[in-house]
Coordinates of C-alpha atoms and ligand atoms in Angstrom, one line a residue:
M1 CA 102.9 40.3 133.4
D2 CA 105.7 41.2 135.8
L3 CA 109.0 39.3 134.4
E4 CA 110.4 38.2 137.4
K5 CA 107.3 36.7 138.8
L6 CA 106.8 35.0 135.1
L7 CA 110.4 33.3 135.2
S8 CA 109.5 32.1 139.0
D9 CA 106.0 30.8 138.0
R10 CA 108.3 28.9 135.1
L11 CA 111.0 27.9 137.1
A12 CA 109.3 26.8 140.2
P13 CA 107.7 23.4 138.8
A14 CA 111.0 22.3 137.6
F15 CA 112.5 23.1 141.0
A16 CA 110.0 21.2 142.9
A17 CA 110.0 18.2 140.5
V18 CA 114.0 18.0 141.0
A19 CA 113.5 18.8 145.0
G20 CA 110.5 17.0 145.7
V21 CA 109.3 19.7 147.7
P22 CA 108.0 23.4 146.8
V23 CA 110.9 26.0 146.4
D24 CA 111.4 29.4 145.8
P25 CA 113.4 30.1 142.8
A26 CA 114.7 33.3 143.7
V27 CA 114.5 35.0 141.0
R28 CA 116.2 38.5 141.1
R29 CA 117.6 41.0 138.4
S30 CA 121.8 40.5 137.5
Q31 CA 124.7 42.1 136.4
H32 CA 125.6 39.4 133.9
A33 CA 122.4 38.3 132.9
D34 CA 119.0 40.2 132.9
F35 CA 117.9 37.6 135.7
Q36 CA 119.1 35.1 137.8
S37 CA 117.9 32.5 140.3
D38 CA 120.6 31.2 142.8
A39 CA 118.1 28.4 144.4
A40 CA 120.1 25.7 143.9
L41 CA 122.8 26.8 146.0
G42 CA 120.1 26.4 148.9
L43 CA 119.3 22.9 147.8
A44 CA 122.8 21.2 147.6
R45 CA 123.0 19.9 150.8
R46 CA 119.4 19.1 151.5
L47 CA 119.3 16.7 148.0
G48 CA 122.9 15.8 148.6
R49 CA 124.0 16.5 144.9
P50 CA 126.4 19.6 143.5
P51 CA 124.5 22.9 143.1
R52 CA 125.4 22.9 139.2
E53 CA 123.7 19.8 139.0
I54 CA 120.8 20.5 140.1
A55 CA 120.7 23.9 138.3
A56 CA 121.6 21.9 135.2
E57 CA 118.6 19.7 135.3
V58 CA 116.3 22.7 136.4
R59 CA 117.4 24.2 133.0
E60 CA 116.1 21.3 131.5
R61 CA 113.4 20.8 133.2
A62 CA 112.1 24.3 132.8
A63 CA 109.2 25.6 130.2
L64 CA 111.6 28.9 129.1
A65 CA 111.5 28.5 125.2
D66 CA 109.1 31.1 124.6
L67 CA 110.2 33.6 127.0
C68 CA 114.0 33.2 127.4
A69 CA 116.7 33.5 124.5
A70 CA 119.4 31.7 126.9
V71 CA 119.3 29.9 130.2
E72 CA 123.1 29.0 131.4
V73 CA 124.1 27.2 134.3
S74 CA 127.2 29.8 135.5
G75 CA 129.7 30.1 138.4
P76 CA 128.9 27.7 141.6
G77 CA 125.4 26.9 140.2
F78 CA 123.4 30.0 139.4
L79 CA 120.9 29.9 136.7
N80 CA 121.3 33.0 134.4
L81 CA 118.5 34.1 132.5
T82 CA 118.6 36.0 128.8
V83 CA 114.9 37.6 128.5
A84 CA 113.8 37.0 124.3
G85 CA 113.3 40.1 122.4
H86 CA 110.2 39.1 121.2
A87 CA 109.1 38.0 124.9
L88 CA 110.2 41.6 126.4
G89 CA 108.7 43.5 123.3
G90 CA 104.9 41.4 124.3
L91 CA 105.0 42.6 127.4
V92 CA 105.7 46.2 126.1
S93 CA 103.0 45.8 123.7
A94 CA 100.8 44.7 126.3
M95 CA 101.8 47.2 129.1
A96 CA 100.6 49.8 126.5
A97 CA 98.1 48.4 125.7
D98 CA 96.4 48.6 129.5
P99 CA 95.2 51.5 131.1
R100 CA 96.8 50.2 134.1
L101 CA 100.3 50.1 132.7
G102 CA 100.1 46.1 133.6
V103 CA 99.3 46.8 137.4
P104 CA 96.5 44.3 138.6
L105 CA 94.1 46.0 141.2
A106 CA 94.4 44.4 144.8
A107 CA 93.0 41.0 144.2
E108 CA 91.3 41.0 148.0
P109 CA 90.7 45.4 148.4
E110 CA 90.8 45.9 152.1
T111 CA 89.7 48.8 154.2
V112 CA 92.7 50.5 154.7
V113 CA 92.9 53.6 157.3
V114 CA 96.0 55.6 156.8
D115 CA 96.7 58.4 159.8
Y116 CA 98.4 60.7 158.9
S117 CA 99.5 64.7 159.0
G118 CA 97.9 64.9 162.6
P119 CA 99.1 68.3 163.6
N120 CA 98.2 70.1 166.6
V121 CA 95.3 72.9 166.9
A122 CA 96.7 76.6 168.0
K123 CA 100.2 75.5 167.3
E124 CA 102.5 76.0 164.2
M125 CA 102.6 73.3 161.9
H126 CA 106.0 72.3 161.4
V127 CA 108.6 70.1 159.3
G128 CA 107.9 67.3 161.7
H129 CA 104.6 67.5 160.1
L130 CA 105.5 68.0 156.7
R131 CA 106.9 64.1 156.3
S132 CA 103.9 62.5 157.7
T133 CA 101.7 64.4 155.8
V134 CA 104.2 63.4 152.3
I135 CA 104.5 60.1 153.3
G136 CA 101.3 59.4 154.2
D137 CA 99.6 61.0 151.2
A138 CA 101.7 58.8 149.0
A139 CA 100.6 55.6 151.0
A140 CA 96.8 57.2 150.6
R141 CA 97.1 57.7 146.7
T142 CA 98.6 54.1 146.1
L143 CA 96.3 51.9 148.2
E144 CA 93.9 53.8 146.7
W145 CA 95.2 53.5 142.8
L146 CA 95.4 49.5 143.8
G147 CA 91.8 49.5 144.7
H148 CA 92.0 49.5 148.2
R149 CA 89.0 51.4 150.2
V150 CA 91.4 54.1 152.0
L151 CA 90.1 56.4 155.0
R152 CA 92.4 59.1 155.8
A153 CA 92.6 60.0 159.4
N154 CA 93.9 63.1 160.4
H155 CA 94.3 62.8 163.9
L156 CA 94.3 66.5 164.9
G157 CA 95.4 67.4 168.4
D158 CA 92.6 69.2 169.3
W159 CA 92.0 68.1 173.4
G160 CA 93.7 68.3 176.6
T161 CA 95.0 70.3 179.0
P162 CA 96.6 73.3 177.1
F163 CA 93.0 74.1 175.8
G164 CA 92.2 76.0 178.9
M165 CA 95.0 78.4 178.9
L166 CA 94.3 78.6 174.7
I167 CA 90.6 79.8 175.4
E168 CA 91.5 82.0 178.1
H169 CA 93.8 84.0 175.8
L170 CA 91.3 84.0 173.3
L171 CA 89.0 85.9 175.3
D172 CA 91.2 88.2 176.4
L173 CA 92.4 88.9 173.0
G174 CA 88.4 89.3 172.2
E175 CA 87.4 86.7 170.0
A176 CA 87.4 88.9 166.3
G177 CA 91.1 89.6 166.7
A178 CA 92.1 86.0 167.5
A179 CA 90.3 84.7 164.8
Q180 CA 92.5 87.3 162.4
E181 CA 95.7 85.7 163.9
L182 CA 94.9 82.5 163.6
S183 CA 93.8 82.9 160.5
M184 CA 96.7 84.4 159.3
G185 CA 98.6 81.1 160.3
D186 CA 99.8 83.0 163.4
L187 CA 99.7 79.8 165.2
D188 CA 103.1 79.8 166.9
G189 CA 102.6 83.1 168.4
F190 CA 99.4 82.5 170.0
Y191 CA 100.4 79.5 171.6
K192 CA 103.6 81.1 172.8
A193 CA 101.6 84.4 174.2
A194 CA 99.2 81.5 176.1
R195 CA 102.0 79.6 177.3
A196 CA 103.8 83.0 178.3
K197 CA 100.9 84.1 180.5
F198 CA 100.4 80.7 182.2
D199 CA 103.7 80.0 183.0
D200 CA 104.0 84.1 184.4
D201 CA 100.9 84.9 186.0
E202 CA 99.0 82.9 188.8
A203 CA 95.5 84.6 188.3
F204 CA 95.8 83.5 184.4
R205 CA 96.9 79.7 185.3
E206 CA 94.0 79.9 187.8
R207 CA 91.4 80.9 185.4
S208 CA 93.4 78.0 182.7
R209 CA 92.3 75.3 185.0
Q210 CA 88.8 76.1 185.7
R211 CA 88.6 76.3 181.7
V212 CA 89.6 72.8 181.3
V213 CA 87.3 72.1 184.1
A214 CA 84.2 73.8 182.3
L215 CA 85.4 72.2 178.7
Q216 CA 85.4 68.4 180.3
G217 CA 82.5 69.0 181.6
G218 CA 80.9 70.0 178.6
D219 CA 79.9 73.4 178.8
P220 CA 78.2 75.3 176.1
A221 CA 79.9 78.7 176.3
T222 CA 83.3 77.2 176.7
L223 CA 82.8 74.5 173.4
R224 CA 81.4 76.9 171.6
L225 CA 85.1 78.9 172.4
W226 CA 86.8 75.9 172.0
R227 CA 85.3 74.8 168.5
L228 CA 86.3 78.3 167.0
L229 CA 90.0 77.6 167.6
V230 CA 89.5 74.1 166.2
T231 CA 87.8 75.7 163.0
Q232 CA 90.1 78.6 163.0
S233 CA 93.1 76.4 163.0
E234 CA 91.5 73.4 160.7
S235 CA 91.0 76.3 157.8
Y236 CA 94.8 77.4 158.0
F237 CA 96.0 73.6 158.1
L238 CA 93.7 73.6 155.0
T239 CA 95.7 76.4 153.1
V240 CA 98.6 74.5 154.0
Y241 CA 97.8 70.9 152.5
D242 CA 96.4 72.6 149.5
L243 CA 99.7 74.4 148.9
L244 CA 101.2 71.2 149.3
D245 CA 99.2 69.4 146.9
V246 CA 98.0 66.8 149.0
T247 CA 94.8 64.6 148.9
L248 CA 93.5 65.8 152.6
T249 CA 90.1 67.6 152.9
G250 CA 88.4 69.3 155.7
D251 CA 86.6 65.7 155.7
D252 CA 88.9 63.8 156.9
F253 CA 89.0 65.6 159.9
R254 CA 89.4 63.0 162.8
G255 CA 90.5 64.9 165.6
E256 CA 91.4 63.5 169.2
S257 CA 88.1 65.0 170.3
S258 CA 86.1 62.7 168.3
Y259 CA 86.8 59.6 170.5
H260 CA 85.9 61.3 173.8
D261 CA 82.3 59.5 173.8
Q262 CA 84.5 56.3 173.4
L263 CA 87.1 56.8 176.2
A264 CA 85.2 55.5 179.1
P265 CA 84.1 52.5 177.4
T266 CA 87.2 51.6 176.0
V267 CA 89.0 51.3 179.1
G268 CA 85.8 50.0 180.8
E269 CA 86.8 47.3 178.4
L270 CA 90.1 46.6 179.2
D271 CA 89.2 46.6 182.9
R272 CA 86.1 43.8 182.1
L273 CA 89.1 42.1 180.4
G274 CA 91.3 42.1 183.7
L275 CA 93.8 44.2 182.2
L276 CA 94.1 47.6 184.6
R277 CA 97.0 47.7 187.1
R278 CA 97.2 50.9 189.9
S279 CA 100.3 51.9 189.7
D280 CA 100.6 55.4 191.1
G281 CA 97.0 56.2 191.1
A282 CA 96.5 56.0 187.7
D283 CA 95.3 53.2 185.5
C284 CA 97.7 51.3 183.0
V285 CA 98.0 48.0 180.9
F286 CA 101.2 46.4 181.3
P287 CA 101.7 44.6 178.2
P288 CA 104.2 41.7 177.7
G289 CA 107.0 42.5 176.2
S290 CA 107.1 45.7 177.0
V291 CA 110.0 46.5 179.5
G292 CA 112.5 49.8 179.8
R293 CA 115.9 49.9 179.7
D294 CA 116.0 49.2 183.4
G295 CA 114.4 45.6 182.6
E296 CA 111.1 47.0 184.6
P297 CA 107.7 46.3 182.8
L298 CA 106.5 49.6 181.4
P299 CA 102.7 50.6 181.9
L300 CA 100.6 52.4 179.3
I301 CA 98.8 54.8 181.1
V302 CA 95.2 54.8 180.2
R303 CA 93.7 57.1 182.7
K304 CA 95.6 59.5 184.7
S305 CA 95.4 60.0 188.5
D306 CA 93.4 62.9 188.4
G307 CA 90.8 60.8 186.1
G308 CA 91.7 62.4 182.4
Y309 CA 92.3 60.1 180.0
G310 CA 95.7 60.8 177.3
Y311 CA 96.9 59.9 174.5
P312 CA 97.6 56.9 174.7
A313 CA 94.1 56.3 175.7
T314 CA 92.6 58.2 172.7
D315 CA 94.5 55.8 170.3
L316 CA 93.3 52.8 171.9
A317 CA 89.9 54.4 171.4
A318 CA 90.8 55.4 167.9
L319 CA 92.0 51.9 167.4
R320 CA 89.1 50.4 168.7
H321 CA 86.6 52.2 166.3
R322 CA 88.4 51.6 163.4
T323 CA 88.8 47.8 163.6
G324 CA 85.5 47.7 165.0
A325 CA 82.7 50.2 163.6
L326 CA 84.8 51.0 160.4
G327 CA 85.9 47.3 159.6
A328 CA 89.7 48.1 158.7
T329 CA 92.0 45.6 158.0
R330 CA 94.9 47.6 157.8
L331 CA 95.9 50.3 159.9
L332 CA 98.9 52.8 158.8
Y333 CA 100.3 55.5 161.5
V334 CA 102.4 57.3 159.7
V335 CA 103.9 59.2 162.2
G336 CA 108.3 59.9 163.5
L337 CA 109.7 57.3 164.9
P338 CA 110.2 59.2 168.5
Q339 CA 106.8 57.7 169.0
R340 CA 107.9 54.2 168.2
R341 CA 107.3 52.9 171.6
H342 CA 104.1 54.2 172.2
F343 CA 102.1 52.7 169.0
E344 CA 104.4 49.3 170.1
M345 CA 102.7 49.2 173.2
V346 CA 99.4 50.5 171.9
F347 CA 99.4 47.5 169.2
A348 CA 100.1 44.8 172.1
V349 CA 97.6 46.4 174.5
A350 CA 94.6 46.1 171.8
A351 CA 96.2 42.9 171.0
Q352 CA 95.5 41.6 174.5
A353 CA 91.8 43.3 174.4
G354 CA 91.6 41.3 171.2
W355 CA 90.8 45.0 168.7
L356 CA 93.4 43.9 167.0
A357 CA 93.8 39.9 165.4
P358 CA 95.0 38.7 162.4
P359 CA 94.1 39.2 159.7
V360 CA 93.9 43.0 160.9
R361 CA 97.5 44.3 161.4
A362 CA 98.4 47.8 162.5
E363 CA 101.6 49.2 161.0
H364 CA 103.9 52.3 162.6
V365 CA 104.8 53.6 159.7
G366 CA 107.8 55.9 161.2
F367 CA 110.2 58.1 159.9
G368 CA 113.5 60.2 160.8
S369 CA 114.1 63.9 161.1
I370 CA 114.7 66.5 158.7
L371 CA 118.1 68.3 159.1
G372 CA 119.2 71.4 158.3
P373 CA 122.8 72.1 156.0
D374 CA 124.3 71.9 159.6
G375 CA 123.4 68.4 160.1
R376 CA 121.0 69.3 163.3
M377 CA 117.3 69.5 163.7
L378 CA 116.1 72.3 161.2
R379 CA 116.1 75.6 162.5
S380 CA 114.8 78.7 161.5
R381 CA 117.1 81.9 161.1
A382 CA 115.7 83.1 164.4
G383 CA 116.5 80.1 165.8
G384 CA 112.5 78.8 166.7
S385 CA 111.2 75.4 164.6
V386 CA 110.7 76.1 160.7
K387 CA 107.1 76.9 159.6
L388 CA 106.0 74.7 157.1
V389 CA 104.8 77.6 154.8
E390 CA 107.8 79.1 155.0
L391 CA 109.8 76.2 153.3
L392 CA 107.4 75.5 150.9
T393 CA 107.2 79.5 150.1
E394 CA 110.6 79.1 149.4
A395 CA 110.8 76.2 147.5
V396 CA 108.3 77.4 145.1
G397 CA 110.2 80.8 144.6
R398 CA 113.2 79.2 143.6
A399 CA 111.2 77.1 141.6
T400 CA 109.5 79.6 139.8
A401 CA 113.1 81.2 139.0
L402 CA 114.5 78.3 137.9
A403 CA 111.7 77.7 135.5
R404 CA 111.7 81.0 134.4
E405 CA 115.4 81.3 133.4
R406 CA 115.2 77.8 131.7
N407 CA 112.4 78.8 129.6
P408 CA 111.9 82.4 129.1
E409 CA 109.5 81.6 126.5
L410 CA 107.2 80.1 129.5
G411 CA 104.5 82.7 130.0
E412 CA 103.5 84.2 133.6
A413 CA 100.7 82.0 134.3
E414 CA 102.6 79.1 133.2
A415 CA 105.8 79.9 135.0
T416 CA 104.2 80.3 138.2
E417 CA 102.3 76.9 137.6
V418 CA 105.6 74.9 136.5
G419 CA 107.3 76.8 139.3
R420 CA 104.6 75.2 141.7
A421 CA 104.9 71.7 140.5
V422 CA 108.7 71.8 140.7
G423 CA 108.9 73.1 144.1
V424 CA 106.5 71.4 145.9
G425 CA 108.0 68.2 144.2
A426 CA 111.2 68.7 145.0
I427 CA 110.6 68.8 148.5
K428 CA 108.1 66.0 148.2
Y429 CA 110.6 64.0 146.5
A430 CA 113.8 64.6 148.6
D431 CA 111.4 63.5 151.8
L432 CA 110.0 60.3 149.7
S433 CA 113.5 59.1 148.0
G434 CA 115.7 58.5 150.9
D435 CA 115.0 55.6 153.6
R436 CA 112.3 57.0 155.2
H437 CA 113.8 55.5 158.8
K438 CA 116.9 57.7 158.6
D439 CA 117.0 61.5 159.2
Y440 CA 117.5 63.9 156.0
V441 CA 119.3 66.8 155.4
L442 CA 117.0 69.7 153.5
D443 CA 119.6 70.8 150.7
W444 CA 117.9 73.4 148.4
E445 CA 120.8 72.9 145.7
R446 CA 120.6 69.4 145.9
M447 CA 116.9 69.0 145.2
L448 CA 116.4 71.3 142.9
S449 CA 119.2 69.8 140.9
L450 CA 118.1 69.1 137.4
D451 CA 120.5 65.5 137.5
G452 CA 120.6 63.1 140.0
N453 CA 117.6 61.4 141.7
T454 CA 115.4 64.5 142.2
A455 CA 111.9 65.5 141.1
P456 CA 112.8 67.9 138.7
Y457 CA 115.1 65.1 137.0
L458 CA 111.9 62.9 136.6
Q459 CA 109.7 66.1 135.9
Y460 CA 112.4 67.2 132.8
A461 CA 112.7 63.6 131.2
Y462 CA 108.7 63.8 131.1
S463 CA 108.3 66.9 129.9
R464 CA 111.0 65.4 126.6
V465 CA 108.6 63.0 126.2
R466 CA 105.6 65.7 125.6
S467 CA 108.0 67.4 123.7
I468 CA 108.4 64.6 121.4
F469 CA 104.9 64.3 120.9
R470 CA 104.1 68.0 120.1
R471 CA 106.5 68.0 117.3
A472 CA 105.8 64.2 116.2
G473 CA 101.9 65.8 115.9
A474 CA 100.5 62.2 116.6
A475 CA 100.1 59.6 119.4
A476 CA 102.1 56.2 119.2
R477 CA 100.2 53.3 117.9
P478 CA 99.5 51.3 120.6
D479 CA 99.4 47.8 118.6
A480 CA 102.6 48.8 116.5
E481 CA 105.2 46.1 116.9
I482 CA 108.1 46.3 119.4
S483 CA 111.8 46.1 118.4
L484 CA 114.4 46.1 120.7
A485 CA 117.2 45.4 118.8
E486 CA 119.8 48.5 120.0
P487 CA 120.7 47.7 123.5
A488 CA 119.4 51.2 124.8
E489 CA 115.8 50.1 123.5
R490 CA 116.1 46.8 125.2
A491 CA 117.3 48.3 128.6
L492 CA 114.6 50.8 128.5
A493 CA 112.3 48.2 127.9
M494 CA 113.8 46.0 130.6
E495 CA 112.9 49.0 133.1
L496 CA 109.6 49.7 131.7
V497 CA 108.6 45.9 132.5
G498 CA 109.7 46.4 136.1
F499 CA 106.9 48.6 137.2
A500 CA 104.3 46.6 138.5
A501 CA 106.8 45.0 140.6
V502 CA 108.1 47.9 142.3
V503 CA 104.3 49.0 142.9
D504 CA 103.4 45.7 144.5
E505 CA 106.5 46.0 146.8
V506 CA 105.9 49.5 147.9
A507 CA 102.2 48.8 148.5
G508 CA 103.5 46.0 151.1
G509 CA 106.4 47.9 152.6
L510 CA 105.4 51.5 152.2
E511 CA 109.3 52.5 151.3
F512 CA 108.9 54.6 148.8
H513 CA 112.2 55.2 148.1
R514 CA 112.2 51.8 146.3
L515 CA 109.7 53.7 143.9
T516 CA 111.9 57.1 143.5
A517 CA 114.7 54.6 142.7
Y518 CA 113.0 52.8 140.0
L519 CA 111.8 56.1 138.6
H520 CA 115.0 57.3 138.2
R521 CA 116.7 54.3 137.1
L522 CA 113.9 54.6 134.0
A523 CA 114.5 58.3 133.8
V524 CA 118.1 57.7 133.3
A525 CA 117.5 54.3 131.2
F526 CA 115.4 56.8 128.9
S527 CA 117.9 59.3 128.4
A528 CA 120.3 57.0 127.3
F529 CA 117.8 55.6 124.8
Y530 CA 117.3 58.9 123.5
E531 CA 120.5 59.8 122.9
R532 CA 121.5 56.8 121.0
C533 CA 118.3 56.1 119.0
P534 CA 116.4 58.7 117.1
V535 CA 112.7 58.5 117.3
L536 CA 111.6 61.5 115.0
R537 CA 114.4 60.8 112.5
A538 CA 113.6 57.3 112.1
Q539 CA 111.4 55.8 109.9
G540 CA 108.7 53.1 109.4
P541 CA 108.4 50.2 111.7
I542 CA 111.4 51.7 114.2
R543 CA 109.8 55.0 114.4
E544 CA 106.9 53.2 115.5
S545 CA 108.2 51.3 118.1
R546 CA 110.1 54.0 119.5
L547 CA 107.6 56.0 119.7
V548 CA 105.5 53.3 121.9
L549 CA 108.6 53.5 123.8
C550 CA 108.6 57.0 124.6
E551 CA 105.1 57.0 124.9
L552 CA 104.6 54.4 128.1
T553 CA 108.0 55.9 129.7
G554 CA 105.7 59.0 129.7
R555 CA 102.8 57.1 131.5
V556 CA 105.1 55.0 133.8
L557 CA 106.9 59.0 135.2
R558 CA 103.5 60.4 135.0
Q559 CA 101.8 57.4 136.8
G560 CA 105.1 56.7 139.5
L561 CA 104.8 60.6 140.4
D562 CA 101.2 61.0 141.1
L563 CA 101.2 58.2 143.4
L564 CA 103.7 59.7 145.3
G565 CA 101.7 63.1 144.5
I566 CA 104.4 65.0 142.3
R567 CA 102.7 66.8 139.4
T568 CA 104.0 66.8 135.8
P569 CA 104.3 69.4 133.9
E570 CA 103.8 69.2 130.3
R571 CA 106.7 71.8 129.3
L572 CA 109.9 72.9 131.9
Ligands
LIG1 N1 99.2 65.2 167.1 C1 100.2 64.2 167.2 C2 101.7 64.8 167.3 O1 101.6 66.2 166.3 C3 100.3 63.3 165.9 C4 99.2 62.4 165.8 C5 99.2 61.0 165.4 N2 98.3 60.2 165.0 C6 98.2 59.6 166.2 N3 97.1 58.4 165.9 N4 98.7 59.3 167.6 O2 102.6 64.3 167.7

């Protein structure tokens, strides 16, 4: 179904025959023809023949007559391939007839754990958690659509020494008052007040310490208070997920505390395997290849000198559980790049311990920071870190105003609905459309703009398609013969049939900016087509063919945006 692959499959036997060994034809899109293969260049030295001669022989041998209108040797030895109109039309028809738009289900479905969002109890969810939540959700949606079994793991920070002071603060406020404050989402206020007392008040500090001991010892009264903090925070996080339209639910919370029972066995196994070393009173593993700037080996601390287990031990226990009990073969950790070293070391230790062995693989899906317009870390007006809800509320407010202004006919309910889809979509898209390894600047004007590589532009293109069908009063006939005589029709068809290849690529590297770039190219091609090729005013078979192109464009935009977690309102 995917053109690059089709052409590649036809060229491969011809190259193999000429070279005597298997050769990757390296087919790519080209500016000079539709596609180009430059594999002949790489063979020249090996075969001791001029590359143009190799390309010419491959051209003779390759069975391309039904697919290509022209195959030419060009330049130093490229093969330029021009796809035949009827072949392209046939692919478009096949795609239109397929509910999955030509994207096959995974041949070997896997169990994939996607570890994402991971906010901390009684601490505000800030914009750093936004990226994890948005990218992780796109990964979960995409892999699920491809037929994988996706397990969402929200690795909530719900355990550790801060809970001593948080519980004591809760007692000071009284349970009802604390619950009220937390459910309002004033997590930062709660945390900071506790912290301030901890820093200034020796008696509070002492109570907090004893409380940690009681918590770790499983004291029932303490556990009940701790659970109160956790459930209040969880319900607040769920309201944010709902606002943000992400697929995480209450069943996906896999807090650090849930690995509690597995910490001792996990570290015990490392001990039995002879991997533990004592260093400054702590139990450590020194994975091969982990060295600091000074060239000294770096330890992963799995049990602190006070006997407690921390973040690294918890991640090791979680990993062991995921590959062991859950049987996952792919583990994704959607966490900011500052934690890169942590994950490298966790993966290395897990490999040493045999919990992570091929074909099972773990990937740190890292990302950069969100910056303010001044190019520095995003800060609120008051100077603190920006609350995620504030950001979302602002986006939705701006988008609703935009929707009302553009389309005064929208009723109040629809304007709110559209504003939410556009505002949330704009934030998600801004996050997903840049190379995730880089920082990005939050720029309201740009992300809400109806031109350019933005969610509103794509949503607008989708709504235009829908409006054509509202006016046509009928759906496209998928069996209509596709005619691609106009260059703009041909260009649109070429983009449409590229969908499967992009989805496949994104499922591997989880670089969603490749999907956004594709959808943007598609919308641009559609817009050019729509300007030059009348649809409803065309007659007979041309009209039928154009309706299929429109409908397919709408479906691809909708499906592509859905993989990113972005809604497509019918009217904008
Ligand atoms: N709670 C952590 C933080 O806020 C993120 C958790 C990431 N996931 C993990 N398995 N370590 O930094």
